[in-house]
Amino acid sequence: MIFAHTFRVVLAFLVLSGMLARFSVAESTSDALSTLRSIQPGDDKAQQAAAAASKQLSQAKDLKLMEVLKAMKGASPIGKNWLMGLANQLYRKSDAASKPELTAFLGDTSQDPEARYTVYRWVTDNDPETRGKFLDSMLEDPSLEIRFDAVAHAILKSEGASADQLKRILDAARHPTQIVEMIEKLKAVGVTVDQSQHMGFVTSWKLIGPFDNVGSDKFDVVYDVETDWLKGAVKERYSGKNGETQWLEHTTDSKEGQVDVAKLFNNEKGCIVYAATIVKVPSAIDCEVRVGCINAQKVWVNGELVIANEVYHTGAQIDQYAAPIKLKAGENRILVKVCQNEQKEAWAQDYSFQLRLCDATGKAITWNP
Amino acid sequence: MRPEKRSLGIPNTLSQHSKEPRALVEKVDPTMKMRIREIIKSSVLGYCSLGLLSGVLSRSGNSEDWTQFRGPGALGASATARLPDEFGGDASKNVAWKVKIPGRSAGGAIVVGDQVITTSSDAMDQRRIRLVSYSAADGKLLWEQQWIARGRPYCHPVSANAAPTPVSDGKRVFAFYSSNDIACVDLQGNPVWYRSLASDFPKAGNDVGMSSSPVVVDGVVIVQVECQGDSFVAGLSAEDGSILWKQDRPKKANWASPSIVKLPNGKNVVVVQSSEDLQAVTPADGKPVWRLELPCSTIPSSVADGNRLIVPAGGLTALDLSSAGEPSTLWKENKLNSNACSPVVAGKNVYVVNRTVLVCGDVYSGKILWQLRLPDAKQIWSSPVVAGDRLYLFSMEGLCFVVALDGEEGKIVQTNKIDDEVLGSPAIAGNAMFVRGANHLWKIATQ
């Protein structure tokens, strides 16, 4: 009798705890997803909370793959990676998400682009035929990753294509390597495209220098020319590292907008050169300034410091550094500070920069010098 | 390798742990059976099962495992392994299996139980960073994870965003990338935590590519992020990725990996090297134990051999760790110079690779014992490994020099070719070698 009574109590406890567990999990799944979606860098308490939330979600029986994929929309970049881990776990272990569901998600361009690319890879990694069919219709996809693959796919199929077909691929391309490749293909069929213009490189500059950077410790030294330019009132001449110096006008003919500062300033080492330009746009526009530079550099747009990297000779490429900016209607003043150190190695002699203006996808915006 | 004994067969394990609860259910009212089963499943027993399951599936390190860059103790050597001299080529001789992995890797693989785990980076700008696990027995994909690089993924074309070798504490795997993203999963590939160190410290990075491999000790993951921007070494909680400590380091590019050293008092310290110094810190809080103003190489890493620390500095420098306090210098030999590969210690010898010459020295004195030119090798990045009396050294173009170490001098007994670029150091487990090429994962074992 006592045993039976005890057993009933235990049973009641199990029933109750089961219900409570179900209730609390159902409620906190949403909270846990919110915790992951909102995590920001540099917050260790949030990191610990995210680890706890991820553990809970990882063990949740009722969490659905599509729920996690949809939660990526609007999540912070870091939060999306936490969710990505869960999505991979669910995709691997669950057959709850059917292929039609995933395909529908992939086709829904309102969903998070990175989530959609993840799904695209799941669906097509082992199915090249399906991948090809998808990519044929994805040249203009808002996901830059999908677009990149679609352009690569189109390039592969472009042998014997007409100039118009090649031009369409070029118009779709956003990644610099693909743009360059398509311009070469067009050239082969007799169509010349101005690469620096197509990519939005600024080619005309006024440069002044050299200013002292011996010891590579003048990155944050504010020379008069910098202050004056930011105020909008520059002088014709300034006192430089080797005496008086004046502005030099230069238009680069480099297809990639490279301004060879070393050549213009006699391979000066331990120095700083400023490059300035004005671009005019008909109306205010949100866009990006993107810089490739193997030397330490700062970039100001309309007086606001938007890029600063005190790094010398560790690689350079188009779009190495990017920052969102807002250009105002009319004139916009851009100033670049390029610093060279005193390394003597052959690989440490480059002193150059390239700068372009484009939208967030990498498509050049239109402006007038 | 004993894959059959360490199977990750989740259904079997679940079934095994559900036997006792079923016996309990049989004693109650039959009409309640279904409901009780469901309740039990979703509540207490569910949690118990999960606990038992994770207990069974999580495992402590095994002496045969190769859980980090350069394997057990980072020595790069297995005394007992027996590998074939001849492998690869057109006939794929002694290639037990080979799998193509999307993307590219410049790191090595690790072996944990019956899993071979490695990283790759693919898609646009190598922004998709992946962690994949294959069955050591047959190369079957066990699980995969992926994230998106939040730091700059750029690197020299030879390297890859997936350049550091992952590390495991036997329960979890920690994957670190050049873009300074770090992620932790359990041994089933389930996510544990993720962290973007490039978002925490936006100037951390090197566009030639970072490659320092993390280590894990005493529940702390140590990452060495040394560059011209935000330059630091940090200890992260293995449990949740929170930063336990961080110490600023010289603002200079550095690709060397931290090393774990066990002191005579039994305590572990982490040694980090740079072009300015060599420093030991405690893993738990990053407190300096000692610091030497010793300019070290910035690519090859140090190796701890008992009470000796062999440091790529001025050629090689051997330090005595047998007493408390700052270590003293045992010997220094500038001809034991290693430009890219980390030194390997096996028995009484230390081996370094000076461009395309293998150099053997006496680990007790630093005396040069022999040198061996490696014909046709163009560039070597992969640190060599020693299995028994053979040294295996891959050139970037996929040539593997098998060097017999049992004579007076080293002798190339075989030069093999595999159809892959090889930049990472191989892993050895049992009588197999796992080679992470840039595009494939290879298992080499006598067939």
Short mmCIF file of N, CA and C in Angstrom, two decimals, chain B residues 22 34 53 76 87 90 96 117 138 174 218 266 270 334 342 386 442:
data_model
loop_
_atom_site.label_atom_id
_atom_site.label_comp_id
_atom_site.label_asym_id
_atom_site.label_seq_id
_atom_site.Cartn_x
_atom_site.Cartn_y
_atom_site.Cartn_z
N ARG B 22 11.95 1.27 -19.41
CA ARG B 22 10.86 0.44 -19.92
C ARG B 22 10.41 -0.56 -18.86
N MET B 34 1.03 4.56 -22.33
CA MET B 34 1.42 5.45 -23.42
C MET B 34 1.72 6.85 -22.91
N LEU B 53 23.70 9.92 -22.50
CA LEU B 53 24.15 9.89 -23.88
C LEU B 53 25.40 10.75 -24.05
N GLY B 76 54.90 16.19 -32.90
CA GLY B 76 54.91 15.80 -34.32
C GLY B 76 55.42 14.40 -34.54
N PHE B 87 53.33 5.09 -51.21
CA PHE B 87 51.89 5.35 -51.33
C PHE B 87 51.64 6.37 -52.43
N ASP B 90 49.98 7.02 -59.47
CA ASP B 90 48.86 6.71 -60.37
C ASP B 90 48.01 5.56 -59.85
N ALA B 96 44.13 4.45 -48.43
CA ALA B 96 42.96 3.72 -47.93
C ALA B 96 41.68 4.40 -48.40
N ILE B 117 38.93 15.13 -38.29
CA ILE B 117 38.23 16.42 -38.31
C ILE B 117 39.14 17.47 -38.93
N ASP B 138 36.47 4.65 -42.90
CA ASP B 138 36.12 4.55 -44.32
C ASP B 138 35.95 5.90 -45.03
N PHE B 174 37.42 22.76 -31.33
CA PHE B 174 37.50 24.21 -31.47
C PHE B 174 38.14 24.53 -32.81
N ASP B 218 43.47 22.83 -19.60
CA ASP B 218 42.82 23.19 -18.33
C ASP B 218 41.50 23.94 -18.55
N GLY B 266 54.22 20.14 -12.20
CA GLY B 266 53.01 19.52 -12.72
C GLY B 266 52.02 20.50 -13.31
N VAL B 270 51.37 28.14 -20.82
CA VAL B 270 51.30 28.33 -22.27
C VAL B 270 52.43 29.24 -22.68
N ASN B 334 72.67 28.05 -34.77
CA ASN B 334 72.04 28.81 -35.85
C ASN B 334 71.92 28.03 -37.15
N SER B 342 57.72 23.73 -38.37
CA SER B 342 58.08 23.64 -36.95
C SER B 342 59.02 22.46 -36.74
N VAL B 386 57.05 12.30 -37.59
CA VAL B 386 57.86 11.09 -37.47
C VAL B 386 56.96 9.95 -37.01
N TRP B 442 43.19 12.70 -47.15
CA TRP B 442 43.72 11.41 -47.55
C TRP B 442 44.01 10.56 -46.33
#
